[in-house]
Tab-separated table of C-alpha atoms in Angstrom:
chain	number	residue	atom	x	y	z
A	17	MET	CA	-6.106	13.536	-76.836
A	18	LEU	CA	-6.164	17.335	-77.078
A	19	LEU	CA	-7.991	17.154	-80.403
A	20	GLU	CA	-10.711	14.955	-78.893
A	21	GLY	CA	-11.168	17.436	-76.035
A	22	LEU	CA	-11.540	20.309	-78.502
A	23	LYS	CA	-14.102	18.305	-80.507
A	24	LEU	CA	-16.061	17.562	-77.322
A	25	MET	CA	-15.938	21.236	-76.338
A	26	CYS	CA	-17.199	22.336	-79.772
A	27	VAL	CA	-20.015	19.786	-79.756
A	28	GLY	CA	-21.019	20.800	-76.223
A	29	MET	CA	-21.008	24.503	-77.031
A	30	ALA	CA	-22.962	23.856	-80.220
A	31	MET	CA	-25.603	21.971	-78.225
A	32	VAL	CA	-25.869	24.804	-75.705
A	33	MET	CA	-26.238	27.377	-78.473
A	34	LEU	CA	-28.850	25.207	-80.203
A	35	PHE	CA	-30.782	24.854	-76.966
A	36	LEU	CA	-30.723	28.604	-76.321
A	37	LEU	CA	-31.809	29.404	-79.872
A	38	LEU	CA	-34.631	26.883	-79.554
A	39	MET	CA	-35.742	28.530	-76.305
A	40	ILE	CA	-35.773	31.955	-77.982
A	41	VAL	CA	-37.878	30.584	-80.835
A	42	PHE	CA	-40.378	28.978	-78.443
A	43	ILE	CA	-40.683	32.148	-76.362
A	44	ALA	CA	-41.358	34.206	-79.497
A	45	TRP	CA	-43.895	31.593	-80.630
A	46	VAL	CA	-45.763	31.721	-77.300
A	47	LYS	CA	-45.675	35.530	-77.416
A	48	ASN	CA	-47.351	35.454	-80.824
A	49	LEU	CA	-49.934	32.918	-79.675
A	50	THR	CA	-50.935	34.989	-76.632
A	51	ARG	CA	-50.861	38.384	-78.356
A	52	ASN	CA	-54.662	38.805	-78.486
A	53	TYR	CA	-55.079	37.789	-74.846
A	54	THR	CA	-52.377	40.259	-73.805
A	55	ILE	CA	-54.075	43.099	-75.682
A	56	LEU	CA	-57.398	42.294	-74.005
A	57	GLN	CA	-55.755	42.219	-70.582
A	58	LEU	CA	-54.079	45.593	-71.177
A	59	GLN	CA	-57.384	47.128	-72.236
A	60	ALA	CA	-59.104	45.729	-69.142
A	61	LEU	CA	-56.366	47.119	-66.886
A	62	GLN	CA	-56.612	50.555	-68.488
A	63	ALA	CA	-60.393	50.568	-68.115
A	64	ARG	CA	-60.065	49.544	-64.464
A	65	ARG	CA	-57.522	52.314	-63.818
A	66	LYS	CA	-59.774	54.881	-65.487
A	67	PHE	CA	-62.711	53.694	-63.395
A	68	LYS	CA	-60.644	53.873	-60.187
A	69	THR	CA	-59.484	57.427	-60.907
A	70	ASN	CA	-63.092	58.505	-61.513
A	71	THR	CA	-64.338	56.905	-58.294
A	72	THR	CA	-61.512	58.231	-56.127
A	73	GLN	CA	-62.262	61.771	-57.245
A	74	THR	CA	-65.867	61.467	-56.119
A	75	ASP	CA	-64.882	59.746	-52.855
A	76	GLN	CA	-62.542	62.572	-51.885
A	77	SER	CA	-65.423	65.015	-51.675
A	78	SER	CA	-67.074	62.929	-48.926
A	79	ALA	CA	-63.847	62.380	-46.952
A	80	VAL	CA	-63.967	63.097	-43.223
A	81	PRO	CA	-61.170	65.319	-41.847
A	82	ILE	CA	-58.608	63.742	-39.552
A	83	GLU	CA	-59.589	66.103	-36.721
A	84	VAL	CA	-62.988	64.429	-36.522
A	85	PHE	CA	-61.343	61.025	-36.060
A	86	ALA	CA	-58.957	62.421	-33.441
A	87	GLY	CA	-61.871	63.934	-31.522
A	88	ALA	CA	-63.843	60.704	-31.648
A	89	ILE	CA	-60.873	58.701	-30.362
A	90	THR	CA	-60.248	61.182	-27.575
A	91	SER	CA	-63.903	61.109	-26.563
A	92	PHE	CA	-63.986	57.307	-26.605
A	93	GLU	CA	-60.826	57.036	-24.523
A	94	SER	CA	-62.044	59.551	-21.969
A	95	ASP	CA	-65.366	57.674	-21.617
A	96	ASP	CA	-63.502	54.376	-21.306
A	97	ASN	CA	-61.357	55.606	-18.355
A	98	THR	CA	-64.317	56.562	-16.142
A	99	PRO	CA	-65.422	53.776	-13.745
């Protein structure tokens, strides 16, 4: 009875190990299949980041100071309170 339990345990553990090894092989296979797509996506992301950094530098020169917004809000609120 004990021997049969040990055999069942060994077979079960062997199946689990086989399944995990098979999953590792399939993940590596999918990684190799999508390698070119991943490289293209990384290049597109880098180009987009470079474009964003260039545009944010030009946008900062035309930024309006916070004092102007505060003054506009104060003026609007004071006009809104008059009947």
